[in-house]
Tab-separated table of C-alpha atoms in Angstrom:
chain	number	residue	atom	x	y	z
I	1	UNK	CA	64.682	-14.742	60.841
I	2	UNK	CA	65.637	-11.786	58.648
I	3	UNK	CA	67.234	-13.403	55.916
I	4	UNK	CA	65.801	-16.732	55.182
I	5	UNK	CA	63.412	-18.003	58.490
I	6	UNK	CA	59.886	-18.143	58.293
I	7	UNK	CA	58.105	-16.269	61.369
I	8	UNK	CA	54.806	-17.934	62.158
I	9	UNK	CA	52.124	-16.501	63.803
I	10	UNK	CA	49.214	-18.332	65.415
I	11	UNK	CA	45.347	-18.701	64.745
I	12	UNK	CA	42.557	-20.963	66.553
I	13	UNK	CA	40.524	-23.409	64.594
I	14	UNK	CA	38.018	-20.663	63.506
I	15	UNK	CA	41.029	-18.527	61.922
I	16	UNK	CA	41.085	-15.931	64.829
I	17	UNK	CA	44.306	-14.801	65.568
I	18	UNK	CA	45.561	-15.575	69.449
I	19	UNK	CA	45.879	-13.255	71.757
I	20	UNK	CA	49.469	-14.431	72.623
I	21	UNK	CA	50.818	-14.065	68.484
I	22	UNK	CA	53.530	-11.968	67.779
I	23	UNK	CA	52.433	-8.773	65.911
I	24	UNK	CA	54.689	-6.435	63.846
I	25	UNK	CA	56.528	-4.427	62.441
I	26	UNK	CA	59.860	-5.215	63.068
I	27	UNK	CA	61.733	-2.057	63.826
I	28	UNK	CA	63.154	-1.461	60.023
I	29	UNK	CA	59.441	-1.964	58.745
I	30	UNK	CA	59.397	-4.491	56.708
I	31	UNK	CA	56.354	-5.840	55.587
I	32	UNK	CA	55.152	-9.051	56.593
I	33	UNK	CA	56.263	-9.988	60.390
I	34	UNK	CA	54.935	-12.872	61.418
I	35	UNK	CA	55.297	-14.254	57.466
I	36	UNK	CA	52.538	-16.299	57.966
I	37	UNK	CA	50.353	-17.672	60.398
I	38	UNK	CA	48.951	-21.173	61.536
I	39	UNK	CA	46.681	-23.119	63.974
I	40	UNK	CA	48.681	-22.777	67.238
I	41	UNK	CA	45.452	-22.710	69.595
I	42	UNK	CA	44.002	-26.070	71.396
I	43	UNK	CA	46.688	-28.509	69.204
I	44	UNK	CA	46.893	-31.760	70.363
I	45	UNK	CA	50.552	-32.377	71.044
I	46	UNK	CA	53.076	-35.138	71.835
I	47	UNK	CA	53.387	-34.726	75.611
I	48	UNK	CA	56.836	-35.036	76.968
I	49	UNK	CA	57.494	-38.503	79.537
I	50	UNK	CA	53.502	-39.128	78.656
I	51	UNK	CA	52.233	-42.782	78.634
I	52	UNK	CA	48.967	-44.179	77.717
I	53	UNK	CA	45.821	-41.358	78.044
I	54	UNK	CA	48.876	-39.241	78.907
I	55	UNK	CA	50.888	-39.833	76.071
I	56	UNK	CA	49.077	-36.772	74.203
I	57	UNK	CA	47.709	-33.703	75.703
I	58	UNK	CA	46.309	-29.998	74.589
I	59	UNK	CA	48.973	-26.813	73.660
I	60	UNK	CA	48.497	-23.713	72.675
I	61	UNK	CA	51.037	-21.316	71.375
I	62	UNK	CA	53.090	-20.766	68.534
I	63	UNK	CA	55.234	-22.768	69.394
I	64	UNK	CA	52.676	-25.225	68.330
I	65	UNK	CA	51.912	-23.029	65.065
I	66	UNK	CA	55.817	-23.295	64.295
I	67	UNK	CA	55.848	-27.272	63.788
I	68	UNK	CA	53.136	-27.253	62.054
I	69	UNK	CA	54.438	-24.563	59.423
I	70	UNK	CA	58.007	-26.907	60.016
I	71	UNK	CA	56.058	-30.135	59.277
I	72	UNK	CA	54.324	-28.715	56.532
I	73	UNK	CA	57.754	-27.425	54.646
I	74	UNK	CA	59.341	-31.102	55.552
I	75	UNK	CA	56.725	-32.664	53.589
I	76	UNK	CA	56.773	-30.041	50.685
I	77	UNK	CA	60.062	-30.551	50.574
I	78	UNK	CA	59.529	-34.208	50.019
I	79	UNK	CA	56.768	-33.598	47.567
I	80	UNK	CA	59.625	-31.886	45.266
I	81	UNK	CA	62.040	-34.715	45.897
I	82	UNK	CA	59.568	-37.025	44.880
I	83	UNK	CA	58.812	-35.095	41.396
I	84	UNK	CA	62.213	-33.978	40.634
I	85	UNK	CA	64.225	-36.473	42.011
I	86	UNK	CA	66.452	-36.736	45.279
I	87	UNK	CA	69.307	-35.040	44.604
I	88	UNK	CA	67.036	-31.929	43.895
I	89	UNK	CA	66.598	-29.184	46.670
I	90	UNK	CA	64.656	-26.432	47.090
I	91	UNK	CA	66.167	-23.383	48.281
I	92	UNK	CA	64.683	-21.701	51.372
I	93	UNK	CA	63.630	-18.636	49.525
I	94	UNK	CA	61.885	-21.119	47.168
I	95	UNK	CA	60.145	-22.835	50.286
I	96	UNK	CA	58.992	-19.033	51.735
I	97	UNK	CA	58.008	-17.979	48.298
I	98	UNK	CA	55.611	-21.378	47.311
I	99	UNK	CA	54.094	-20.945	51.040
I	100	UNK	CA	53.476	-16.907	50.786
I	101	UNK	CA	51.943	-17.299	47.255
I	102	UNK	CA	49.665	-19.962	48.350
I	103	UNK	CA	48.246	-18.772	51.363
I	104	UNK	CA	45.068	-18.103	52.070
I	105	UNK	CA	44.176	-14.012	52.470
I	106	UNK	CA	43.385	-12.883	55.954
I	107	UNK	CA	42.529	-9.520	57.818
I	108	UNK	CA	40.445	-6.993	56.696
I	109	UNK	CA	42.477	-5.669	53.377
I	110	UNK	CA	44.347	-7.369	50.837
I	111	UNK	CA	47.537	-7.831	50.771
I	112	UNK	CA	50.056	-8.653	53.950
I	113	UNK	CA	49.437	-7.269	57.366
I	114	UNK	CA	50.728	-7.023	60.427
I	115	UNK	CA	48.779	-9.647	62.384
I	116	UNK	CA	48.300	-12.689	59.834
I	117	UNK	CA	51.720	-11.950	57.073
I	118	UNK	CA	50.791	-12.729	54.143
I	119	UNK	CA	47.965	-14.420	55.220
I	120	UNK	CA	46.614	-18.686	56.530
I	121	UNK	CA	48.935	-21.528	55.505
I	122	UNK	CA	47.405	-23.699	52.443
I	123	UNK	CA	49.794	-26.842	52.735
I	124	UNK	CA	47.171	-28.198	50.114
I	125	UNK	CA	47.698	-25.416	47.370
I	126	UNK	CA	51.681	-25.509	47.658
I	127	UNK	CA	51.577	-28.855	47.309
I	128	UNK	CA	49.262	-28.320	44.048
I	129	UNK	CA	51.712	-25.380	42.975
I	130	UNK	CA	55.413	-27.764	43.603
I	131	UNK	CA	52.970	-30.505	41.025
I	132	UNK	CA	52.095	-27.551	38.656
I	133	UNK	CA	55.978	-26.658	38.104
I	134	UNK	CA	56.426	-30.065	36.513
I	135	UNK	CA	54.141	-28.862	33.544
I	136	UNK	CA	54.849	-25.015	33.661
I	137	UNK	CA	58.220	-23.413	34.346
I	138	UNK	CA	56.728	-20.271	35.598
I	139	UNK	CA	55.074	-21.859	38.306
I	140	UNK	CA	58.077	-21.942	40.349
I	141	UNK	CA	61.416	-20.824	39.185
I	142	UNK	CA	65.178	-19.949	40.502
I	143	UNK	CA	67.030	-17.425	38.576
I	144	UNK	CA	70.377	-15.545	38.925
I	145	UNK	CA	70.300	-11.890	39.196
I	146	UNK	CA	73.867	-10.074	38.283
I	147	UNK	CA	75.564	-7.156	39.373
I	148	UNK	CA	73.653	-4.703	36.450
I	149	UNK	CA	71.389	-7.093	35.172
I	150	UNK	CA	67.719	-6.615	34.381
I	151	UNK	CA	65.937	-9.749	33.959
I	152	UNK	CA	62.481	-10.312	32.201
I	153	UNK	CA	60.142	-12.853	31.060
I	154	UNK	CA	56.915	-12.365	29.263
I	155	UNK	CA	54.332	-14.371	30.513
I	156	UNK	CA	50.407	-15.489	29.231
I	157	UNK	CA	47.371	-15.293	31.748
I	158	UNK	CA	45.392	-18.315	31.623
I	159	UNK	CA	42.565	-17.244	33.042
I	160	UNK	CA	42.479	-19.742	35.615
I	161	UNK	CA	43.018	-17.910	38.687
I	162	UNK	CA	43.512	-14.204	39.639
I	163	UNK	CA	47.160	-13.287	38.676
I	164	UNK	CA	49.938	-13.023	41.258
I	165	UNK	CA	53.663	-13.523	41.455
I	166	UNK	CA	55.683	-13.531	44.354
I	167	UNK	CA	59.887	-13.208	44.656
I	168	UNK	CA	61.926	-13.778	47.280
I	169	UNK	CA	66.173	-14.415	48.164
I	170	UNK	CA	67.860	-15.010	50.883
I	171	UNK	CA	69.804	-11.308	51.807
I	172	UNK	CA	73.763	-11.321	52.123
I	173	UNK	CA	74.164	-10.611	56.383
I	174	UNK	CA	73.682	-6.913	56.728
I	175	UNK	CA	76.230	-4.831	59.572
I	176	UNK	CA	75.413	-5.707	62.967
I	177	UNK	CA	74.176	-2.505	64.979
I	178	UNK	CA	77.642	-1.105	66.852
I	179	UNK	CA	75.383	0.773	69.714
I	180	UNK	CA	74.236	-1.847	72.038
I	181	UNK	CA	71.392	0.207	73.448
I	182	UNK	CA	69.826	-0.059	69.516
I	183	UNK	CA	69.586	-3.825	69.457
I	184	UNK	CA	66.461	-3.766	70.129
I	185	UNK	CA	63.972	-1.500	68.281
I	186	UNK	CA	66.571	-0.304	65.480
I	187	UNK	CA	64.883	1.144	63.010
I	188	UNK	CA	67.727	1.084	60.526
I	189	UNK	CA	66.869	-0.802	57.323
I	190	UNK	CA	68.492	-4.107	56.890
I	191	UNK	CA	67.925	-5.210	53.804
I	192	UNK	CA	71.399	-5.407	51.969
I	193	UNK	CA	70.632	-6.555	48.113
I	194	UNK	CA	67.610	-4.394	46.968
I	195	UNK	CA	65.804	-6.603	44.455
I	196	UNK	CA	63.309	-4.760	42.533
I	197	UNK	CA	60.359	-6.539	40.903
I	198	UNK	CA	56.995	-5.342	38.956
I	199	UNK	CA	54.632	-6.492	36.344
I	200	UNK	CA	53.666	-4.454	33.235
I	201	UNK	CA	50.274	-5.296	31.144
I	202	UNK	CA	50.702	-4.739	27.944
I	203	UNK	CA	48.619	-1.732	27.420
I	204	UNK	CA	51.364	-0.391	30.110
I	205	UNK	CA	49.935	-0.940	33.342
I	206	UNK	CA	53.038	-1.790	35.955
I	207	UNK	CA	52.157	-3.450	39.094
I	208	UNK	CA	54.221	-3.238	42.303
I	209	UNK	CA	54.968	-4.986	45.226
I	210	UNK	CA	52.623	-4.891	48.265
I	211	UNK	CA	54.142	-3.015	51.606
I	212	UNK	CA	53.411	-1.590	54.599
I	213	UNK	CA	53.749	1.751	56.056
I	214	UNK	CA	55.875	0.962	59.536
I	215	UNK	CA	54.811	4.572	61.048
I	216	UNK	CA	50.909	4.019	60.211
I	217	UNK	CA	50.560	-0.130	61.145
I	218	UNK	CA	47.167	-0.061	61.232
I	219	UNK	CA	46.907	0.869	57.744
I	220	UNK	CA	46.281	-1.428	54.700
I	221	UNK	CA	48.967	-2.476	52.271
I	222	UNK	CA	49.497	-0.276	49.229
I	223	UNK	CA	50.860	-1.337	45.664
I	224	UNK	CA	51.865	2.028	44.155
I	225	UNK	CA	55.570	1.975	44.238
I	226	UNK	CA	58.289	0.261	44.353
I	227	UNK	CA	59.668	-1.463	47.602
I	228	UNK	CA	63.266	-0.986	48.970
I	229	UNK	CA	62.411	-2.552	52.638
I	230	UNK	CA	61.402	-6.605	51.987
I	231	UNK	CA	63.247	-9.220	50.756
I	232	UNK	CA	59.959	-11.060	49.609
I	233	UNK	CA	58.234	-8.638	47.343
I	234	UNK	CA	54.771	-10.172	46.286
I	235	UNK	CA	52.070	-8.802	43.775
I	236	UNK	CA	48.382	-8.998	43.163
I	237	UNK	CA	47.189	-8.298	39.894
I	238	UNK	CA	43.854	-10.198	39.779
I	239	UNK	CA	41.892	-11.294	37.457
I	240	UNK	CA	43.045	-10.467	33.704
I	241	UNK	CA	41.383	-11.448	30.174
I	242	UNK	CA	42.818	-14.977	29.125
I	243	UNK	CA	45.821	-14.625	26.574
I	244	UNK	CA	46.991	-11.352	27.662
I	245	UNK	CA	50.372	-10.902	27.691
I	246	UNK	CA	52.405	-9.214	30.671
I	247	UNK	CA	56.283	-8.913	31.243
I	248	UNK	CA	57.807	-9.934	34.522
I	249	UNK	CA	61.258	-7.769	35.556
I	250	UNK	CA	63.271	-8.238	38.262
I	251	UNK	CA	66.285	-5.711	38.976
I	252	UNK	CA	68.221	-4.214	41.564
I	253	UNK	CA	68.968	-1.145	43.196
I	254	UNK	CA	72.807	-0.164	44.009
I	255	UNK	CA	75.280	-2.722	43.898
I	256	UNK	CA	74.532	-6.262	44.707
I	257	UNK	CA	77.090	-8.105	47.389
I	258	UNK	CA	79.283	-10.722	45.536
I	259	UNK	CA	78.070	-9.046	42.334
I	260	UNK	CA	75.231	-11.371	42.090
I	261	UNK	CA	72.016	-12.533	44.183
I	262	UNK	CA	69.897	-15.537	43.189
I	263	UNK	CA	66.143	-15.053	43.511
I	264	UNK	CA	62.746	-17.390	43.397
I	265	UNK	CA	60.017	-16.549	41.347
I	266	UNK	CA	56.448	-18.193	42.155
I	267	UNK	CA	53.333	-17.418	40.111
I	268	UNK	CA	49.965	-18.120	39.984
I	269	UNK	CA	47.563	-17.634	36.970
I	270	UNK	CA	50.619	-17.406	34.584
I	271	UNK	CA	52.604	-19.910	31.530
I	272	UNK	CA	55.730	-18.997	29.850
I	273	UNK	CA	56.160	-20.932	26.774
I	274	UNK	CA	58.435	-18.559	24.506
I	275	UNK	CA	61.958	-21.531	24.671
I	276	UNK	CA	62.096	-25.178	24.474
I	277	UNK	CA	62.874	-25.489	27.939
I	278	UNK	CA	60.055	-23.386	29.094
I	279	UNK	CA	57.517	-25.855	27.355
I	280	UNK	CA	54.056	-26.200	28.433
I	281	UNK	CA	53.055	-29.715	28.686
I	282	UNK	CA	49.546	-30.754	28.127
I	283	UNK	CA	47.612	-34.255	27.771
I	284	UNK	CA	47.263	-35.273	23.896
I	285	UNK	CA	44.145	-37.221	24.280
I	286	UNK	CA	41.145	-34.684	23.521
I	287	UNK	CA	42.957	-32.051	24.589
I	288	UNK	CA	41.173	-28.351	24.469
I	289	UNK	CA	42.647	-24.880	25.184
I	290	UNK	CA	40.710	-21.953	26.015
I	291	UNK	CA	40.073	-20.143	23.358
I	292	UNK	CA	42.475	-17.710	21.932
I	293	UNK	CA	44.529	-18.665	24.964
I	294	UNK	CA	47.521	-19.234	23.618
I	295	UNK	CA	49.739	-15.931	21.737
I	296	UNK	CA	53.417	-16.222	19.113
I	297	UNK	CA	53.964	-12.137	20.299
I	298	UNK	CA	55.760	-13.399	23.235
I	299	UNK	CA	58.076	-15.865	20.831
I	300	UNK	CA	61.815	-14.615	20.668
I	301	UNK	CA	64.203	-16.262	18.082
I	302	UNK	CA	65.102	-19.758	18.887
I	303	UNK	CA	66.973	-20.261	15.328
I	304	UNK	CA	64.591	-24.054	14.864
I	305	UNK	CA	64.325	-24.709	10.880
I	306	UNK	CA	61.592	-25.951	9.382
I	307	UNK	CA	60.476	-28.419	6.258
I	308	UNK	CA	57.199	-26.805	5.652
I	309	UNK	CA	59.144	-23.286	5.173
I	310	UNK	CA	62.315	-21.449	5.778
I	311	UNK	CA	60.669	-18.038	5.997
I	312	UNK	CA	58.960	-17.685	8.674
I	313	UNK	CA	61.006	-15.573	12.019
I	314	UNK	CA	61.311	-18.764	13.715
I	315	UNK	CA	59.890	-17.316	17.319
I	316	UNK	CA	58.342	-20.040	18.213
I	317	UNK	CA	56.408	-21.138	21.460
I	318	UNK	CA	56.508	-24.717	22.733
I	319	UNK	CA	54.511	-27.223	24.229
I	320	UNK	CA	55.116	-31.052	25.041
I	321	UNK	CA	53.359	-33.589	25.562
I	322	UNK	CA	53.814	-37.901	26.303
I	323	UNK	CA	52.448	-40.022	23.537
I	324	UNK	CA	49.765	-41.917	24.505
I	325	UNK	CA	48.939	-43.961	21.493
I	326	UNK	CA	50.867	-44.039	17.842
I	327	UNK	CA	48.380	-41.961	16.329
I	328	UNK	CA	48.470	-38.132	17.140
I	329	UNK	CA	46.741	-35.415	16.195
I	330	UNK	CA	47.468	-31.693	16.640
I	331	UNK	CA	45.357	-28.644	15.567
I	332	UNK	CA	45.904	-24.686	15.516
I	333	UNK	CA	43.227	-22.972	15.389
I	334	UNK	CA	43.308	-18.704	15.348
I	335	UNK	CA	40.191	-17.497	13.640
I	336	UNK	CA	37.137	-15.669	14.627
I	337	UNK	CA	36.960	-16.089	18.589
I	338	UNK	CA	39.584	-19.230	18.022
I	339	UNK	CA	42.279	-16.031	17.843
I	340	UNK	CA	44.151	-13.661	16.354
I	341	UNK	CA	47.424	-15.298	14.182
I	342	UNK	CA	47.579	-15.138	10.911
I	343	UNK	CA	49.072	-18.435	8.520
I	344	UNK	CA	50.599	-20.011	11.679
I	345	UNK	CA	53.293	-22.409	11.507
I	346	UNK	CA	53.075	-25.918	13.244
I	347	UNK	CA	55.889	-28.202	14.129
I	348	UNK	CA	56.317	-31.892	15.545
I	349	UNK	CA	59.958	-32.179	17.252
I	350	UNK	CA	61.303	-35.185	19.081
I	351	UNK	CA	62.336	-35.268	22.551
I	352	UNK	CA	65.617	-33.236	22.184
I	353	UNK	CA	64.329	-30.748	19.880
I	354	UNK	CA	66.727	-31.005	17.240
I	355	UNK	CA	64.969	-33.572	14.878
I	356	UNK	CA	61.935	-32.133	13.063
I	357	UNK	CA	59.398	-35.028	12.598
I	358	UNK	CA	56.310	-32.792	10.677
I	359	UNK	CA	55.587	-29.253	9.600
I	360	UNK	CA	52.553	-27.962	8.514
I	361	UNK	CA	52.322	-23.872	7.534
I	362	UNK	CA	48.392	-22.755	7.184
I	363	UNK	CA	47.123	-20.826	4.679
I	364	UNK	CA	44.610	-18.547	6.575
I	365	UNK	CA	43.940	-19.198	10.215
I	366	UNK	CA	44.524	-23.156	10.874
I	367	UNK	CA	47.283	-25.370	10.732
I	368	UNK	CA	47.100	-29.234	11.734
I	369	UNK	CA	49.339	-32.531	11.511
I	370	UNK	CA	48.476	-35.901	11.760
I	371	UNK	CA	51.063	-38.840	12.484
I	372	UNK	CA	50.603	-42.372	13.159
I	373	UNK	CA	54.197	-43.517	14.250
I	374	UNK	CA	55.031	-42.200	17.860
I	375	UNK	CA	56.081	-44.343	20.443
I	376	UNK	CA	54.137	-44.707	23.705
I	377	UNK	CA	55.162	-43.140	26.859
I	378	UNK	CA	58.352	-40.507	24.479
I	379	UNK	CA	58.050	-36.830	25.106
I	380	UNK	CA	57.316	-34.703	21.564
I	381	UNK	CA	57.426	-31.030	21.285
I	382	UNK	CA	55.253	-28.981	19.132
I	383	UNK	CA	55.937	-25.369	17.778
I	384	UNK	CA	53.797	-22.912	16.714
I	385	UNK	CA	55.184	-19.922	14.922
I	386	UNK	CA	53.810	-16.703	12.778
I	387	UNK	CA	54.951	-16.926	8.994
I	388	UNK	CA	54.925	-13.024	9.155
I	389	UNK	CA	56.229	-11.181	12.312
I	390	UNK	CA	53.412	-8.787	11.419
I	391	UNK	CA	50.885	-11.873	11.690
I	392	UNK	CA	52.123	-12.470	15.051
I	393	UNK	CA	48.642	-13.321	17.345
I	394	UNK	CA	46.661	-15.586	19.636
I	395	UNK	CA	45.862	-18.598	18.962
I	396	UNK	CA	43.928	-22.048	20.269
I	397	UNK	CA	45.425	-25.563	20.271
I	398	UNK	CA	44.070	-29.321	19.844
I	399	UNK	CA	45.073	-32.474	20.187
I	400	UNK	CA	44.004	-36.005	20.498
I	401	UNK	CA	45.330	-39.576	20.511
I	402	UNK	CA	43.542	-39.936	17.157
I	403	UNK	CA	43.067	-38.902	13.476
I	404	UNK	CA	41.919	-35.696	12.603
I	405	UNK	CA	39.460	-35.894	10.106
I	406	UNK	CA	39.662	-33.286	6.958
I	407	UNK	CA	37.696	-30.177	8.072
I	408	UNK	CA	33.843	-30.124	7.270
I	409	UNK	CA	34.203	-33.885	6.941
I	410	UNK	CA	30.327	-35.186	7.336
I	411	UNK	CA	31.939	-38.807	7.006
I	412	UNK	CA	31.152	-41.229	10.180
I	413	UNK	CA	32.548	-44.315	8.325
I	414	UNK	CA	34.796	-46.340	11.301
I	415	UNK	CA	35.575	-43.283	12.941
I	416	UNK	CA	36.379	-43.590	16.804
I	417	UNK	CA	35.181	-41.746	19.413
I	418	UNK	CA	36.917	-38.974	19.569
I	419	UNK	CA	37.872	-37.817	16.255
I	420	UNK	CA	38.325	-34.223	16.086
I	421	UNK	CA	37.476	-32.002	12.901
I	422	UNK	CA	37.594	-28.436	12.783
I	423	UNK	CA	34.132	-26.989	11.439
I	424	UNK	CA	34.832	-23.898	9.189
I	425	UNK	CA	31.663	-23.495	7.991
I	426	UNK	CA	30.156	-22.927	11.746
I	427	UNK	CA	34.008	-21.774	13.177
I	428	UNK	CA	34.123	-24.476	15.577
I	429	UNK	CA	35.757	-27.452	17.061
I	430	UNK	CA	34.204	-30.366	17.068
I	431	UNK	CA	34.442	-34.270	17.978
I	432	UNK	CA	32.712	-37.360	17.016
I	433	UNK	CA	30.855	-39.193	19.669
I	434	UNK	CA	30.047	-42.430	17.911
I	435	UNK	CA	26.445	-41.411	16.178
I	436	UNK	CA	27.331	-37.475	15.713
I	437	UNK	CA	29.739	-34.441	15.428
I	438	UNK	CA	29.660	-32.683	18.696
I	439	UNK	CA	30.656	-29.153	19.009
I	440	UNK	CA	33.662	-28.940	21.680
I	441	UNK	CA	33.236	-24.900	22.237
């Protein structure tokens, strides 16, 4: 149960926790026993040699809230299989992370506890978060960690949800207890590979795990430090200004067994775009970020050329999309409350990244491309770069499965419904709805 297990506890219908669940701590303190928790009061069960009126009767326990939490994982499980294909797995540390990020918050404090874990089951919003990791690879991710190794990611808050990230890995076997009389109620900690994880704002901030305080149960979780007891180490940042940039680090204490440990990473309210494979996919038919949502600070170099110019650091950030029509077009947008960047650099790659289909570098604070000869249902990839590292900023992107007309075009002519321009004059967005212009933001 230690090392990869999920420890249910169990709730009624109204989210009350029974009488007859399993509290912790364990004896080493860790921070979340029972993991999570699930409706094990009044289920109505399969009975055993039942027939007819028989066949199903009325349980309570948690050994009702256990198949439910079993079922659950079976059909996530599926759910991934069905996305990513059959011969794809998740790991079990994958499985605990996806269900500990997504639960619901119980008890009186944020944070894990020692009656509910980390908090209600939401089968619903893993599912939702296993779909969102088709689109964005920070949603759920599986990384090696080597002996000495720091890694980090820099991630964008979209300003969706509150922000939160939770890691987890399945600890090497620790050394079995050689008294016999400290089986039970050893208060030795287990935990073999110490993985370290935090979150740093970029003003500075760093966030740290949630834990418990073993000696003081009763107490609410703290975030103040770093913690050397779990080996699923989750964090609450909340609710952060869209386009902010944080860094994600994950480390380790000591020396890791077998010189390496892989770990999961699930977050919520976060995108990583910085590498082609880390692409955020969107829908090219009147698409719309938020503004300024998007940033070229987190770009590192990637070593793409370009046709529109060869000076520019080539740090780009990537998005894909799947054509829907022939026609395509894509705008940048970064002035005024559109963003920060300055002359931003915008790129149309096909589906392997290595052939360069348009460029486009702005002159001030806009860059766009139209193209008219994509084939329906191929994945494209669009860059967006900084000419100057020292322009480096935010930035809002476009698209549609249409022309873009000229900016400040007042032409209706055969336009479609639609058609996108960009508005200097007024700084905005706009699309034409058959009789008018019609400001998207």
């Amino acid at each position: 149960m230690r090392h990869g297990g999920v420890g249910t506890g169990a709730i009624d219908r109204d989210g009350n926790t029974a009488s007859f669940s399993s509290r912790g701590p364990s004896p080493d303190g860790h921070s979340a026993k029972p993991d999570i928790t699930s409706q094990g009061v009044a289920v109505v069960s399969a009975a055993s040699g039942g027939t007819g009126e028989t066949a199903y009767r009325v349980y309570s326990g948690t050994s009702m809230s256990a198949p439910t939490v079993t079922g659950s994982i079976a059909l996530l499980s599926q759910h991934y299989k069905n996305l990513f294909g059959n011969s794809n797995d998740m790991s079990s540390a994958t499985i605990k992370a996806i269900l500990i990020n997504t639960a619901d918050e119980a008890g009186n404090n944020p944070g894990p506890d020692y009656i509910h874990g980390w908090g209600l089951m939401n089968t619903a919003s893993a599912a939702q978060k296993i779909t969102e990791s088709n689109t964005n690879a920070l949603a759920v991710k599986e990384e090696l960690l080597l002996n000495g190794q720091t890694y980090t990611i820099q991630a964008i808050v979209t300003g969706t949800e509150p922000v939160k990230a939770t890691v987890a890995w399945t600890d090497p076997a620790g050394t079995p207890v050689s008294d016999f009389s400290m089986l039970v109620d050893n208060p030795q900690k287990m935990l073999v590979n110490d993985i370290d994880f935090k979150i740093t704002n970029a003003n500075g901030t760093e966030y740290f795990p949630w834990q418990l305080d073993v000696n003081n149960p009763a107490n609410a979780a703290t975030n103040s430090a770093k913690n050397d007891i779990d080996n699923v180490e989750g964090i609450s940042v909340g609710a952060l200004p869209v386009g902010t940039v944080v860094t994600l680090t994950v480390n380790h204490a000591g020396t890791l067994t077998d010189n390496q440990q892989w770990f999961s990473l699930v977050t919520s309210g976060l995108i990583t775009n910085d590498s082609f494979a880390d692409a955020y996919e969107f829908i090219p038919s009147e698409y719309r970020s938020a503004l300024a949502e998007y940033t070229t600070t987190i770009g590192t170099p990637d070593g793409n050329n370009y046709s529109c110019t060869m000076n520019t650091p080539k740090n780009n950030v990537w998005f894909k999309f799947t054509a829907l029509s022939a026609d395509q077009s894509i705008f940048v947008v970064s002035d005024g409350a559109y963003g920060t960047l300055q002359k931003p650099v915008l790129s149309l790659w096909n589906s392997t990244g290595a052939t360069q289909l348009a460029c486009h570098q702005g002159a001030t604070n806009k860059a766009y491309l139209n193209v008219d000869n994509l084939t329906v249902g191929e994945t494209y990839y669009v860059s967006v770069d900084n000419t100057n590292t020292s322009e480096a900023g935010t930035f809002s992107l476009f698209a549609d499965a249409s022309e873009v007309q000229p900016e400040d075009s007042t032409s209706s002519g055969t336009l479609q419904p639609g058609t996108m321009r960009y508005n200097s004059l007024l700084s905005k967005f706009q699309g034409w709805n058959g009789t008018q212009w019609v400001d998207f933001n």
